[in-house]
Amino acid sequence: MAGIRRPMSGPPGTLNTITPCAACKLLRRRCAQECPFSPYFSPHEPHKFASVHKVFGASNVSKMLMEVPESQRADAANSLVYEANVRLRDPVYGCMGAISALQQQVQALQSELTAVRSAILKYKQREAVATLILPSNSQVAGFHNSSGVSVIAPPPQTPSTPPQPTVAPPPPSSCVFSQPTTRALEYSDIENENNSYFG
């Protein structure tokens, strides 16, 4: 199969592969075996390197990738692609605009979460107060029988005092006439009365 280059196994430092990478295609140069762009910019996604090259420049991208450890170069390349795309969409703020928008969303969600937690706390406090008031009301007003009907408890009765006997007031001392005292007539009285006649 002519025209297709197959991957070649080489030492770990070998970065070149088969077909030219997206950077070499865009720059119209031969993709060398030690090309710094080849592992990170696939020829099937040329738009990624096009954005990076338009914003940063090929030489700056190459320098930044070489300054990063090899284990982190893939993440650095993805970060450069993201930042370049955002900068093309928002030339003024770039990534800072996206970061600011995300921070505002986080603050809005935090305030909403705080409001929800406050509402939950108020509801729990009301429920606790209701559970404390309910037993005292049931003791005063009544209780629920087994059928679920509320029976009103009678009010406590106070002990009634017995009626005091009424005593008639004594007659006034200024009364002229007094009631005669009557007593039974005895035999000694009759005898004394006859002695006055026959004595």
CSV table of C-alpha atoms in Angstrom, one decimal:
chain,number,residue,atom,x,y,z
A,1,MET,CA,0.0,0.0,0.0
A,2,ALA,CA,1.9,2.9,-1.3
A,3,GLY,CA,1.6,6.4,0.2
A,4,ILE,CA,0.8,5.2,3.7
A,5,ARG,CA,3.4,5.3,6.4
A,6,ARG,CA,3.1,2.9,9.2
A,7,PRO,CA,4.1,3.6,12.8
A,8,MET,CA,7.7,2.7,13.6
A,9,SER,CA,8.6,1.5,17.0
A,10,GLY,CA,11.6,3.4,18.4
A,11,PRO,CA,13.1,4.6,21.7
A,12,PRO,CA,11.1,6.6,24.2
A,13,GLY,CA,12.5,9.8,22.9
A,14,THR,CA,11.3,9.2,19.4
A,15,LEU,CA,8.3,11.4,18.8
A,16,ASN,CA,7.8,11.0,15.1
A,17,THR,CA,5.3,8.7,13.7
A,18,ILE,CA,3.9,8.1,10.3
A,19,THR,CA,2.0,10.8,8.4
A,20,PRO,CA,2.8,14.5,9.0
A,21,CYS,CA,1.0,16.0,12.0
A,22,ALA,CA,-1.5,18.8,11.8
A,23,ALA,CA,1.2,21.4,12.7
A,24,CYS,CA,3.6,20.3,9.9
A,25,LYS,CA,0.7,20.2,7.4
A,26,LEU,CA,-0.4,23.7,8.3
A,27,LEU,CA,3.2,25.0,8.2
A,28,ARG,CA,3.8,23.0,5.0
A,29,ARG,CA,7.0,21.4,6.2
A,30,ARG,CA,8.3,18.0,6.5
A,31,CYS,CA,7.4,16.3,9.8
A,32,ALA,CA,10.6,15.2,11.3
A,33,GLN,CA,11.0,12.3,13.6
A,34,GLU,CA,11.6,14.6,16.6
A,35,CYS,CA,8.6,16.9,15.8
A,36,PRO,CA,7.3,18.3,19.1
A,37,PHE,CA,3.8,18.7,17.8
A,38,SER,CA,3.3,15.2,16.4
A,39,PRO,CA,2.1,13.4,19.6
A,40,TYR,CA,-0.3,16.1,20.6
A,41,PHE,CA,-1.8,17.5,17.3
A,42,SER,CA,-3.3,14.7,15.2
A,43,PRO,CA,-3.6,15.1,11.5
A,44,HIS,CA,-7.3,14.2,11.8
A,45,GLU,CA,-8.0,17.3,13.8
A,46,PRO,CA,-6.2,20.2,12.0
A,47,HIS,CA,-8.5,22.9,13.5
A,48,LYS,CA,-6.9,22.5,17.0
A,49,PHE,CA,-3.4,23.5,15.9
A,50,ALA,CA,-4.9,26.1,13.6
A,51,SER,CA,-6.5,27.9,16.6
A,52,VAL,CA,-3.3,27.5,18.7
A,53,HIS,CA,-1.1,28.8,15.9
A,54,LYS,CA,-3.4,31.8,15.3
A,55,VAL,CA,-3.4,32.9,19.0
A,56,PHE,CA,0.1,31.9,20.3
A,57,GLY,CA,2.2,31.1,17.2
A,58,ALA,CA,4.0,27.8,16.4
A,59,SER,CA,7.3,28.8,18.0
A,60,ASN,CA,5.7,29.9,21.3
A,61,VAL,CA,3.7,26.7,21.4
A,62,SER,CA,6.8,24.6,20.8
A,63,LYS,CA,8.7,26.4,23.6
A,64,MET,CA,5.8,26.0,26.1
A,65,LEU,CA,5.6,22.3,25.4
A,66,MET,CA,9.3,21.8,25.8
A,67,GLU,CA,9.3,23.6,29.2
A,68,VAL,CA,6.6,21.2,30.5
A,69,PRO,CA,7.6,17.6,31.7
A,70,GLU,CA,6.8,15.0,29.1
A,71,SER,CA,4.2,13.4,31.3
A,72,GLN,CA,2.2,16.6,31.4
A,73,ARG,CA,2.6,17.8,27.8
A,74,ALA,CA,-0.7,16.2,26.6
A,75,ASP,CA,-2.6,18.2,29.3
A,76,ALA,CA,-0.7,21.4,28.4
A,77,ALA,CA,-1.5,20.9,24.7
A,78,ASN,CA,-5.3,20.5,25.5
A,79,SER,CA,-5.1,23.6,27.7
A,80,LEU,CA,-3.6,25.6,25.0
A,81,VAL,CA,-6.3,24.5,22.5
A,82,TYR,CA,-9.1,25.4,25.0
A,83,GLU,CA,-7.6,28.8,25.7
A,84,ALA,CA,-7.1,29.5,22.0
A,85,ASN,CA,-10.7,28.7,21.2
A,86,VAL,CA,-12.0,30.8,24.0
A,87,ARG,CA,-9.7,33.7,23.0
A,88,LEU,CA,-11.1,33.5,19.5
A,89,ARG,CA,-14.7,33.6,20.8
A,90,ASP,CA,-14.0,36.4,23.3
A,91,PRO,CA,-10.9,38.4,22.2
A,92,VAL,CA,-11.2,40.9,25.2
A,93,TYR,CA,-11.5,38.6,28.2
A,94,GLY,CA,-10.7,35.2,26.9
A,95,CYS,CA,-10.5,32.5,29.6
A,96,MET,CA,-11.0,35.1,32.3
A,97,GLY,CA,-14.5,35.8,31.0
A,98,ALA,CA,-15.4,32.1,31.2
A,99,ILE,CA,-13.8,31.8,34.6
A,100,SER,CA,-15.8,34.8,35.8
A,101,ALA,CA,-19.1,33.4,34.5
A,102,LEU,CA,-18.4,30.1,36.2
A,103,GLN,CA,-17.6,31.9,39.5
A,104,GLN,CA,-20.9,33.8,39.3
A,105,GLN,CA,-22.7,30.6,38.8
A,106,VAL,CA,-21.0,29.1,41.8
A,107,GLN,CA,-21.9,32.1,44.0
A,108,ALA,CA,-25.5,32.0,42.9
A,109,LEU,CA,-25.7,28.3,43.6
A,110,GLN,CA,-24.1,28.8,47.0
A,111,SER,CA,-26.6,31.5,48.0
A,112,GLU,CA,-29.5,29.3,46.8
A,113,LEU,CA,-28.1,26.4,48.9
A,114,THR,CA,-27.8,28.7,51.9
A,115,ALA,CA,-31.5,29.8,51.5
A,116,VAL,CA,-32.7,26.2,51.2
A,117,ARG,CA,-30.7,25.2,54.3
A,118,SER,CA,-32.2,28.2,56.2
A,119,ALA,CA,-35.7,27.2,55.2
A,120,ILE,CA,-35.1,23.6,56.3
A,121,LEU,CA,-33.8,24.8,59.6
A,122,LYS,CA,-36.9,27.0,60.2
A,123,TYR,CA,-39.2,24.1,59.3
A,124,LYS,CA,-37.5,21.8,61.8
A,125,GLN,CA,-37.8,24.5,64.5
A,126,ARG,CA,-41.5,24.8,63.8
A,127,GLU,CA,-42.0,21.1,64.0
A,128,ALA,CA,-40.1,20.9,67.3
A,129,VAL,CA,-42.2,23.7,68.8
A,130,ALA,CA,-45.4,22.0,67.6
A,131,THR,CA,-44.4,18.7,69.2
A,132,LEU,CA,-43.8,20.5,72.5
A,133,ILE,CA,-47.1,22.4,72.4
A,134,LEU,CA,-49.3,19.5,71.3
A,135,PRO,CA,-49.1,17.4,74.6
A,136,SER,CA,-49.9,20.4,76.8
A,137,ASN,CA,-52.9,21.2,74.7
A,138,SER,CA,-54.2,17.7,74.9
A,139,GLN,CA,-53.9,17.6,78.7
A,140,VAL,CA,-56.0,20.8,79.0
A,141,ALA,CA,-58.6,20.3,76.2
A,142,GLY,CA,-59.1,16.5,76.3
A,143,PHE,CA,-57.8,13.3,74.9
A,144,HIS,CA,-58.4,11.1,71.9
A,145,ASN,CA,-60.2,7.9,72.5
A,146,SER,CA,-59.6,4.6,70.6
A,147,SER,CA,-62.1,5.5,67.9
A,148,GLY,CA,-60.2,8.8,67.2
A,149,VAL,CA,-63.0,11.1,68.5
A,150,SER,CA,-61.8,13.9,70.7
A,151,VAL,CA,-63.5,14.0,74.1
A,152,ILE,CA,-63.5,17.2,76.0
A,153,ALA,CA,-62.4,16.8,79.6
A,154,PRO,CA,-64.8,18.4,82.2
A,155,PRO,CA,-63.5,21.4,84.0
A,156,PRO,CA,-62.2,20.8,87.5
A,157,GLN,CA,-65.0,21.2,90.2
A,158,THR,CA,-64.3,23.2,93.2
A,159,PRO,CA,-65.7,21.8,96.6
A,160,SER,CA,-68.8,23.6,97.6
A,161,THR,CA,-69.2,24.9,101.2
A,162,PRO,CA,-72.3,23.8,103.1
A,163,PRO,CA,-74.9,26.5,103.7
A,164,GLN,CA,-74.6,28.3,107.0
A,165,PRO,CA,-77.7,28.1,109.3
A,166,THR,CA,-79.6,31.4,109.5
A,167,VAL,CA,-80.1,32.7,113.0
A,168,ALA,CA,-82.9,35.2,113.7
A,169,PRO,CA,-81.7,38.4,115.2
A,170,PRO,CA,-82.6,39.1,118.8
A,171,PRO,CA,-85.4,41.5,119.5
A,172,PRO,CA,-84.4,45.0,120.2
A,173,SER,CA,-84.0,46.1,123.8
A,174,SER,CA,-86.2,49.1,123.4
A,175,CYS,CA,-89.3,47.1,122.9
A,176,VAL,CA,-92.1,48.0,125.5
A,177,PHE,CA,-94.1,44.8,125.5
A,178,SER,CA,-92.5,41.5,125.9
A,179,GLN,CA,-94.1,38.1,125.2
A,180,PRO,CA,-95.5,36.4,128.3
A,181,THR,CA,-93.8,33.2,129.2
A,182,THR,CA,-96.3,30.4,129.4
A,183,ARG,CA,-95.7,27.2,131.4
A,184,ALA,CA,-97.8,24.2,132.5
A,185,LEU,CA,-100.2,24.7,135.4
A,186,GLU,CA,-99.1,22.6,138.4
A,187,TYR,CA,-100.9,21.2,141.5
A,188,SER,CA,-98.9,23.3,144.0
A,189,ASP,CA,-100.2,26.5,142.3
A,190,ILE,CA,-103.8,25.5,142.7
A,191,GLU,CA,-103.3,24.6,146.4
A,192,ASN,CA,-101.7,27.9,147.1
A,193,GLU,CA,-104.6,29.7,145.4
A,194,ASN,CA,-107.2,27.9,147.6
A,195,ASN,CA,-105.4,28.6,150.8
A,196,SER,CA,-105.8,32.3,150.3
A,197,TYR,CA,-109.6,31.9,150.2
A,198,PHE,CA,-110.0,29.4,153.1
A,199,GLY,CA,-107.2,30.5,155.4
